[in-house]
Amino acid sequence: MEKKKRWISAYVENQIGVLAKVSGLFSGKNYNLDTLTVGKTEDDTMSRMTIGLTCDDLTFEQIIKQLNRSIEVIKVIDFTDIPVHKKELLFIKISNCTEKDKEEIFRIVQTFHLSVTDYDKNTVLVQCVKTEEKNNDMIELFRQTFINRIEVVRGGSVAIEAISSADR
């Protein structure tokens, strides 16, 4: 069966152990998560999970059924084939920078609408909030430009249904 990238949004009870229980559903069945992000919603009693995984149709059906059976899960939305706004937080730290390196970093930051969030004499920290694919491109650009001098930290994607068809 063909595997493809899938996205799920799950509203869950905001209680201790819910994250472990939901992620346990995946590990117990040997499903691998590509990304998992969770945070409180406008309602303090609920959290919203954004889950990214790569799997076939049958496995995905099983995952949705298991999530819907869980008492702590309030609602599950399949984001795979619907219009959504999705972003991922990425930090890239560049070490051992010369003045010329810093000039190039600031040129990249300006060109790609990134931001410098911290720096000192030898190190620059760049923040990028873009799609997973665009962040992958940024990592590759920095990796090629500053060989063996970058450190990457990225958070999982968060997503919300699109309101209109523009700007997705």
mmCIF file with all atom_site columns, N, CA, C and O in Angstrom, residues 14-55:
data_model
loop_
_atom_site.group_PDB
_atom_site.id
_atom_site.type_symbol
_atom_site.label_atom_id
_atom_site.label_alt_id
_atom_site.label_comp_id
_atom_site.label_asym_id
_atom_site.label_entity_id
_atom_site.label_seq_id
_atom_site.pdbx_PDB_ins_code
_atom_site.Cartn_x
_atom_site.Cartn_y
_atom_site.Cartn_z
_atom_site.occupancy
_atom_site.B_iso_or_equiv
_atom_site.pdbx_formal_charge
_atom_site.auth_seq_id
_atom_site.auth_comp_id
_atom_site.auth_asym_id
_atom_site.auth_atom_id
_atom_site.pdbx_PDB_model_num
ATOM 1   N N  . ASN A 1 14 ? -7.632  18.587 28.608 1.00 0.00 ? 14 ASN A N  1
ATOM 2   C CA . ASN A 1 14 ? -6.386  19.154 29.101 1.00 0.00 ? 14 ASN A CA 1
ATOM 3   C C  . ASN A 1 14 ? -6.142  18.624 30.508 1.00 0.00 ? 14 ASN A C  1
ATOM 4   O O  . ASN A 1 14 ? -6.416  19.302 31.497 1.00 0.00 ? 14 ASN A O  1
ATOM 5   N N  . GLN A 1 15 ? -5.646  17.388 30.582 1.00 0.00 ? 15 GLN A N  1
ATOM 6   C CA . GLN A 1 15 ? -5.391  16.731 31.865 1.00 0.00 ? 15 GLN A CA 1
ATOM 7   C C  . GLN A 1 15 ? -4.043  16.033 31.832 1.00 0.00 ? 15 GLN A C  1
ATOM 8   O O  . GLN A 1 15 ? -3.544  15.671 30.754 1.00 0.00 ? 15 GLN A O  1
ATOM 9   N N  . ILE A 1 16 ? -3.500  15.812 33.004 1.00 0.00 ? 16 ILE A N  1
ATOM 10  C CA . ILE A 1 16 ? -2.232  15.099 33.125 1.00 0.00 ? 16 ILE A CA 1
ATOM 11  C C  . ILE A 1 16 ? -2.382  13.695 32.549 1.00 0.00 ? 16 ILE A C  1
ATOM 12  O O  . ILE A 1 16 ? -3.364  13.011 32.820 1.00 0.00 ? 16 ILE A O  1
ATOM 13  N N  . GLY A 1 17 ? -1.421  13.285 31.750 1.00 0.00 ? 17 GLY A N  1
ATOM 14  C CA . GLY A 1 17 ? -1.393  11.931 31.213 1.00 0.00 ? 17 GLY A CA 1
ATOM 15  C C  . GLY A 1 17 ? -2.057  11.753 29.860 1.00 0.00 ? 17 GLY A C  1
ATOM 16  O O  . GLY A 1 17 ? -1.896  10.706 29.227 1.00 0.00 ? 17 GLY A O  1
ATOM 17  N N  . VAL A 1 18 ? -2.810  12.757 29.388 1.00 0.00 ? 18 VAL A N  1
ATOM 18  C CA . VAL A 1 18 ? -3.506  12.608 28.105 1.00 0.00 ? 18 VAL A CA 1
ATOM 19  C C  . VAL A 1 18 ? -2.504  12.534 26.956 1.00 0.00 ? 18 VAL A C  1
ATOM 20  O O  . VAL A 1 18 ? -2.632  11.691 26.062 1.00 0.00 ? 18 VAL A O  1
ATOM 21  N N  . LEU A 1 19 ? -1.491  13.387 26.966 1.00 0.00 ? 19 LEU A N  1
ATOM 22  C CA . LEU A 1 19 ? -0.480  13.353 25.910 1.00 0.00 ? 19 LEU A CA 1
ATOM 23  C C  . LEU A 1 19 ? 0.195   11.975 25.872 1.00 0.00 ? 19 LEU A C  1
ATOM 24  O O  . LEU A 1 19 ? 0.359   11.388 24.797 1.00 0.00 ? 19 LEU A O  1
ATOM 25  N N  . ALA A 1 20 ? 0.552   11.455 27.028 1.00 0.00 ? 20 ALA A N  1
ATOM 26  C CA . ALA A 1 20 ? 1.209   10.142 27.091 1.00 0.00 ? 20 ALA A CA 1
ATOM 27  C C  . ALA A 1 20 ? 0.278   9.044  26.574 1.00 0.00 ? 20 ALA A C  1
ATOM 28  O O  . ALA A 1 20 ? 0.709   8.140  25.846 1.00 0.00 ? 20 ALA A O  1
ATOM 29  N N  . LYS A 1 21 ? -0.992  9.144  26.918 1.00 0.00 ? 21 LYS A N  1
ATOM 30  C CA . LYS A 1 21 ? -1.948  8.119  26.487 1.00 0.00 ? 21 LYS A CA 1
ATOM 31  C C  . LYS A 1 21 ? -2.140  8.166  24.971 1.00 0.00 ? 21 LYS A C  1
ATOM 32  O O  . LYS A 1 21 ? -2.129  7.128  24.308 1.00 0.00 ? 21 LYS A O  1
ATOM 33  N N  . VAL A 1 22 ? -2.306  9.368  24.419 1.00 0.00 ? 22 VAL A N  1
ATOM 34  C CA . VAL A 1 22 ? -2.511  9.489  22.975 1.00 0.00 ? 22 VAL A CA 1
ATOM 35  C C  . VAL A 1 22 ? -1.251  9.059  22.223 1.00 0.00 ? 22 VAL A C  1
ATOM 36  O O  . VAL A 1 22 ? -1.325  8.295  21.254 1.00 0.00 ? 22 VAL A O  1
ATOM 37  N N  . SER A 1 23 ? -0.089  9.522  22.652 1.00 0.00 ? 23 SER A N  1
ATOM 38  C CA . SER A 1 23 ? 1.133   9.108  21.959 1.00 0.00 ? 23 SER A CA 1
ATOM 39  C C  . SER A 1 23 ? 1.376   7.610  22.149 1.00 0.00 ? 23 SER A C  1
ATOM 40  O O  . SER A 1 23 ? 1.931   6.950  21.272 1.00 0.00 ? 23 SER A O  1
ATOM 41  N N  . GLY A 1 24 ? 0.918   7.069  23.271 1.00 0.00 ? 24 GLY A N  1
ATOM 42  C CA . GLY A 1 24 ? 1.016   5.631  23.515 1.00 0.00 ? 24 GLY A CA 1
ATOM 43  C C  . GLY A 1 24 ? 0.191   4.810  22.536 1.00 0.00 ? 24 GLY A C  1
ATOM 44  O O  . GLY A 1 24 ? 0.544   3.670  22.209 1.00 0.00 ? 24 GLY A O  1
ATOM 45  N N  . LEU A 1 25 ? -0.928  5.376  22.073 1.00 0.00 ? 25 LEU A N  1
ATOM 46  C CA . LEU A 1 25 ? -1.726  4.695  21.049 1.00 0.00 ? 25 LEU A CA 1
ATOM 47  C C  . LEU A 1 25 ? -0.890  4.430  19.804 1.00 0.00 ? 25 LEU A C  1
ATOM 48  O O  . LEU A 1 25 ? -1.017  3.399  19.164 1.00 0.00 ? 25 LEU A O  1
ATOM 49  N N  . PHE A 1 26 ? -0.032  5.383  19.478 1.00 0.00 ? 26 PHE A N  1
ATOM 50  C CA . PHE A 1 26 ? 0.793   5.260  18.281 1.00 0.00 ? 26 PHE A CA 1
ATOM 51  C C  . PHE A 1 26 ? 1.947   4.290  18.508 1.00 0.00 ? 26 PHE A C  1
ATOM 52  O O  . PHE A 1 26 ? 2.175   3.392  17.707 1.00 0.00 ? 26 PHE A O  1
ATOM 53  N N  . SER A 1 27 ? 2.657   4.445  19.605 1.00 0.00 ? 27 SER A N  1
ATOM 54  C CA . SER A 1 27 ? 3.818   3.585  19.840 1.00 0.00 ? 27 SER A CA 1
ATOM 55  C C  . SER A 1 27 ? 3.402   2.142  20.107 1.00 0.00 ? 27 SER A C  1
ATOM 56  O O  . SER A 1 27 ? 4.100   1.212  19.721 1.00 0.00 ? 27 SER A O  1
ATOM 57  N N  . GLY A 1 28 ? 2.250   1.935  20.740 1.00 0.00 ? 28 GLY A N  1
ATOM 58  C CA . GLY A 1 28 ? 1.776   0.586  21.026 1.00 0.00 ? 28 GLY A CA 1
ATOM 59  C C  . GLY A 1 28 ? 1.488   -0.214 19.772 1.00 0.00 ? 28 GLY A C  1
ATOM 60  O O  . GLY A 1 28 ? 1.549   -1.440 19.773 1.00 0.00 ? 28 GLY A O  1
ATOM 61  N N  . LYS A 1 29 ? 1.169   0.466  18.687 1.00 0.00 ? 29 LYS A N  1
ATOM 62  C CA . LYS A 1 29 ? 0.876   -0.203 17.414 1.00 0.00 ? 29 LYS A CA 1
ATOM 63  C C  . LYS A 1 29 ? 2.021   -0.051 16.412 1.00 0.00 ? 29 LYS A C  1
ATOM 64  O O  . LYS A 1 29 ? 1.867   -0.334 15.240 1.00 0.00 ? 29 LYS A O  1
ATOM 65  N N  . ASN A 1 30 ? 3.166   0.443  16.891 1.00 0.00 ? 30 ASN A N  1
ATOM 66  C CA . ASN A 1 30 ? 4.339   0.669  16.035 1.00 0.00 ? 30 ASN A CA 1
ATOM 67  C C  . ASN A 1 30 ? 4.076   1.657  14.901 1.00 0.00 ? 30 ASN A C  1
ATOM 68  O O  . ASN A 1 30 ? 4.605   1.512  13.805 1.00 0.00 ? 30 ASN A O  1
ATOM 69  N N  . TYR A 1 31 ? 3.232   2.654  15.151 1.00 0.00 ? 31 TYR A N  1
ATOM 70  C CA . TYR A 1 31 ? 3.044   3.744  14.204 1.00 0.00 ? 31 TYR A CA 1
ATOM 71  C C  . TYR A 1 31 ? 4.061   4.812  14.564 1.00 0.00 ? 31 TYR A C  1
ATOM 72  O O  . TYR A 1 31 ? 4.234   5.137  15.733 1.00 0.00 ? 31 TYR A O  1
ATOM 73  N N  . ASN A 1 32 ? 4.718   5.361  13.571 1.00 0.00 ? 32 ASN A N  1
ATOM 74  C CA . ASN A 1 32 ? 5.713   6.390  13.839 1.00 0.00 ? 32 ASN A CA 1
ATOM 75  C C  . ASN A 1 32 ? 5.130   7.772  13.553 1.00 0.00 ? 32 ASN A C  1
ATOM 76  O O  . ASN A 1 32 ? 4.566   8.005  12.492 1.00 0.00 ? 32 ASN A O  1
ATOM 77  N N  . LEU A 1 33 ? 5.261   8.680  14.504 1.00 0.00 ? 33 LEU A N  1
ATOM 78  C CA . LEU A 1 33 ? 4.819   10.061 14.325 1.00 0.00 ? 33 LEU A CA 1
ATOM 79  C C  . LEU A 1 33 ? 5.954   10.875 13.727 1.00 0.00 ? 33 LEU A C  1
ATOM 80  O O  . LEU A 1 33 ? 7.092   10.790 14.179 1.00 0.00 ? 33 LEU A O  1
ATOM 81  N N  . ASP A 1 34 ? 5.648   11.690 12.718 1.00 0.00 ? 34 ASP A N  1
ATOM 82  C CA . ASP A 1 34 ? 6.633   12.607 12.169 1.00 0.00 ? 34 ASP A CA 1
ATOM 83  C C  . ASP A 1 34 ? 6.713   13.859 13.031 1.00 0.00 ? 34 ASP A C  1
ATOM 84  O O  . ASP A 1 34 ? 7.775   14.424 13.232 1.00 0.00 ? 34 ASP A O  1
ATOM 85  N N  . THR A 1 35 ? 5.557   14.302 13.528 1.00 0.00 ? 35 THR A N  1
ATOM 86  C CA . THR A 1 35 ? 5.497   15.500 14.351 1.00 0.00 ? 35 THR A CA 1
ATOM 87  C C  . THR A 1 35 ? 4.274   15.435 15.254 1.00 0.00 ? 35 THR A C  1
ATOM 88  O O  . THR A 1 35 ? 3.240   14.881 14.873 1.00 0.00 ? 35 THR A O  1
ATOM 89  N N  . LEU A 1 36 ? 4.424   15.973 16.447 1.00 0.00 ? 36 LEU A N  1
ATOM 90  C CA . LEU A 1 36 ? 3.322   16.053 17.410 1.00 0.00 ? 36 LEU A CA 1
ATOM 91  C C  . LEU A 1 36 ? 3.473   17.351 18.182 1.00 0.00 ? 36 LEU A C  1
ATOM 92  O O  . LEU A 1 36 ? 4.496   17.582 18.828 1.00 0.00 ? 36 LEU A O  1
ATOM 93  N N  . THR A 1 37 ? 2.475   18.202 18.060 1.00 0.00 ? 37 THR A N  1
ATOM 94  C CA . THR A 1 37 ? 2.478   19.474 18.774 1.00 0.00 ? 37 THR A CA 1
ATOM 95  C C  . THR A 1 37 ? 1.183   19.570 19.554 1.00 0.00 ? 37 THR A C  1
ATOM 96  O O  . THR A 1 37 ? 0.130   19.202 19.044 1.00 0.00 ? 37 THR A O  1
ATOM 97  N N  . VAL A 1 38 ? 1.272   20.063 20.774 1.00 0.00 ? 38 VAL A N  1
ATOM 98  C CA . VAL A 1 38 ? 0.065   20.176 21.594 1.00 0.00 ? 38 VAL A CA 1
ATOM 99  C C  . VAL A 1 38 ? 0.115   21.470 22.394 1.00 0.00 ? 38 VAL A C  1
ATOM 100 O O  . VAL A 1 38 ? 1.179   21.909 22.826 1.00 0.00 ? 38 VAL A O  1
ATOM 101 N N  . GLY A 1 39 ? -1.044  22.090 22.549 1.00 0.00 ? 39 GLY A N  1
ATOM 102 C CA . GLY A 1 39 ? -1.137  23.311 23.342 1.00 0.00 ? 39 GLY A CA 1
ATOM 103 C C  . GLY A 1 39 ? -2.578  23.560 23.755 1.00 0.00 ? 39 GLY A C  1
ATOM 104 O O  . GLY A 1 39 ? -3.520  23.051 23.135 1.00 0.00 ? 39 GLY A O  1
ATOM 105 N N  . LYS A 1 40 ? -2.738  24.340 24.819 1.00 0.00 ? 40 LYS A N  1
ATOM 106 C CA . LYS A 1 40 ? -4.076  24.696 25.296 1.00 0.00 ? 40 LYS A CA 1
ATOM 107 C C  . LYS A 1 40 ? -4.823  25.500 24.245 1.00 0.00 ? 40 LYS A C  1
ATOM 108 O O  . LYS A 1 40 ? -4.229  26.239 23.475 1.00 0.00 ? 40 LYS A O  1
ATOM 109 N N  . THR A 1 41 ? -6.131  25.391 24.261 1.00 0.00 ? 41 THR A N  1
ATOM 110 C CA . THR A 1 41 ? -6.982  26.160 23.351 1.00 0.00 ? 41 THR A CA 1
ATOM 111 C C  . THR A 1 41 ? -7.548  27.362 24.104 1.00 0.00 ? 41 THR A C  1
ATOM 112 O O  . THR A 1 41 ? -7.149  27.650 25.234 1.00 0.00 ? 41 THR A O  1
ATOM 113 N N  . GLU A 1 42 ? -8.532  28.017 23.484 1.00 0.00 ? 42 GLU A N  1
ATOM 114 C CA . GLU A 1 42 ? -9.220  29.129 24.135 1.00 0.00 ? 42 GLU A CA 1
ATOM 115 C C  . GLU A 1 42 ? -10.008 28.657 25.364 1.00 0.00 ? 42 GLU A C  1
ATOM 116 O O  . GLU A 1 42 ? -10.338 29.440 26.238 1.00 0.00 ? 42 GLU A O  1
ATOM 117 N N  . ASP A 1 43 ? -10.268 27.364 25.440 1.00 0.00 ? 43 ASP A N  1
ATOM 118 C CA . ASP A 1 43 ? -10.948 26.732 26.575 1.00 0.00 ? 43 ASP A CA 1
ATOM 119 C C  . ASP A 1 43 ? -9.887  26.022 27.413 1.00 0.00 ? 43 ASP A C  1
ATOM 120 O O  . ASP A 1 43 ? -9.252  25.071 26.939 1.00 0.00 ? 43 ASP A O  1
ATOM 121 N N  . ASP A 1 44 ? -9.663  26.459 28.650 1.00 0.00 ? 44 ASP A N  1
ATOM 122 C CA . ASP A 1 44 ? -8.599  25.895 29.498 1.00 0.00 ? 44 ASP A CA 1
ATOM 123 C C  . ASP A 1 44 ? -8.756  24.405 29.777 1.00 0.00 ? 44 ASP A C  1
ATOM 124 O O  . ASP A 1 44 ? -7.814  23.760 30.209 1.00 0.00 ? 44 ASP A O  1
ATOM 125 N N  . THR A 1 45 ? -9.936  23.843 29.543 1.00 0.00 ? 45 THR A N  1
ATOM 126 C CA . THR A 1 45 ? -10.150 22.418 29.809 1.00 0.00 ? 45 THR A CA 1
ATOM 127 C C  . THR A 1 45 ? -9.772  21.546 28.600 1.00 0.00 ? 45 THR A C  1
ATOM 128 O O  . THR A 1 45 ? -9.806  20.334 28.693 1.00 0.00 ? 45 THR A O  1
ATOM 129 N N  . MET A 1 46 ? -9.418  22.194 27.466 1.00 0.00 ? 46 MET A N  1
ATOM 130 C CA . MET A 1 46 ? -9.102  21.465 26.235 1.00 0.00 ? 46 MET A CA 1
ATOM 131 C C  . MET A 1 46 ? -7.744  21.846 25.678 1.00 0.00 ? 46 MET A C  1
ATOM 132 O O  . MET A 1 46 ? -7.340  23.000 25.761 1.00 0.00 ? 46 MET A O  1
ATOM 133 N N  . SER A 1 47 ? -7.083  20.868 25.102 1.00 0.00 ? 47 SER A N  1
ATOM 134 C CA . SER A 1 47 ? -5.856  21.099 24.338 1.00 0.00 ? 47 SER A CA 1
ATOM 135 C C  . SER A 1 47 ? -6.099  20.630 22.917 1.00 0.00 ? 47 SER A C  1
ATOM 136 O O  . SER A 1 47 ? -6.984  19.820 22.662 1.00 0.00 ? 47 SER A O  1
ATOM 137 N N  . ARG A 1 48 ? -5.286  21.157 22.008 1.00 0.00 ? 48 ARG A N  1
ATOM 138 C CA . ARG A 1 48 ? -5.397  20.747 20.607 1.00 0.00 ? 48 ARG A CA 1
ATOM 139 C C  . ARG A 1 48 ? -4.067  20.177 20.156 1.00 0.00 ? 48 ARG A C  1
ATOM 140 O O  . ARG A 1 48 ? -3.026  20.813 20.314 1.00 0.00 ? 48 ARG A O  1
ATOM 141 N N  . MET A 1 49 ? -4.117  18.977 19.621 1.00 0.00 ? 49 MET A N  1
ATOM 142 C CA . MET A 1 49 ? -2.928  18.314 19.099 1.00 0.00 ? 49 MET A CA 1
ATOM 143 C C  . MET A 1 49 ? -2.918  18.420 17.586 1.00 0.00 ? 49 MET A C  1
ATOM 144 O O  . MET A 1 49 ? -3.958  18.256 16.949 1.00 0.00 ? 49 MET A O  1
ATOM 145 N N  . THR A 1 50 ? -1.757  18.680 17.033 1.00 0.00 ? 50 THR A N  1
ATOM 146 C CA . THR A 1 50 ? -1.556  18.582 15.595 1.00 0.00 ? 50 THR A CA 1
ATOM 147 C C  . THR A 1 50 ? -0.567  17.440 15.406 1.00 0.00 ? 50 THR A C  1
ATOM 148 O O  . THR A 1 50 ? 0.542   17.481 15.940 1.00 0.00 ? 50 THR A O  1
ATOM 149 N N  . ILE A 1 51 ? -0.990  16.425 14.681 1.00 0.00 ? 51 ILE A N  1
ATOM 150 C CA . ILE A 1 51 ? -0.201  15.203 14.526 1.00 0.00 ? 51 ILE A CA 1
ATOM 151 C C  . ILE A 1 51 ? 0.095   14.991 13.047 1.00 0.00 ? 51 ILE A C  1
ATOM 152 O O  . ILE A 1 51 ? -0.813  15.006 12.216 1.00 0.00 ? 51 ILE A O  1
ATOM 153 N N  . GLY A 1 52 ? 1.366   14.830 12.735 1.00 0.00 ? 52 GLY A N  1
ATOM 154 C CA . GLY A 1 52 ? 1.781   14.516 11.371 1.00 0.00 ? 52 GLY A CA 1
ATOM 155 C C  . GLY A 1 52 ? 2.396   13.135 11.329 1.00 0.00 ? 52 GLY A C  1
ATOM 156 O O  . GLY A 1 52 ? 3.198   12.785 12.193 1.00 0.00 ? 52 GLY A O  1
ATOM 157 N N  . LEU A 1 53 ? 2.000   12.318 10.347 1.00 0.00 ? 53 LEU A N  1
ATOM 158 C CA . LEU A 1 53 ? 2.550   10.981 10.219 1.00 0.00 ? 53 LEU A CA 1
ATOM 159 C C  . LEU A 1 53 ? 2.524   10.559 8.755  1.00 0.00 ? 53 LEU A C  1
ATOM 160 O O  . LEU A 1 53 ? 1.823   11.148 7.933  1.00 0.00 ? 53 LEU A O  1
ATOM 161 N N  . THR A 1 54 ? 3.308   9.557  8.438  1.00 0.00 ? 54 THR A N  1
ATOM 162 C CA . THR A 1 54 ? 3.342   9.004  7.094  1.00 0.00 ? 54 THR A CA 1
ATOM 163 C C  . THR A 1 54 ? 2.891   7.558  7.188  1.00 0.00 ? 54 THR A C  1
ATOM 164 O O  . THR A 1 54 ? 3.492   6.759  7.911  1.00 0.00 ? 54 THR A O  1
ATOM 165 N N  . CYS A 1 55 ? 1.785   7.243  6.489  1.00 0.00 ? 55 CYS A N  1
ATOM 166 C CA . CYS A 1 55 ? 1.256   5.878  6.551  1.00 0.00 ? 55 CYS A CA 1
ATOM 167 C C  . CYS A 1 55 ? 0.318   5.619  5.373  1.00 0.00 ? 55 CYS A C  1
ATOM 168 O O  . CYS A 1 55 ? -0.030  6.534  4.633  1.00 0.00 ? 55 CYS A O  1
#
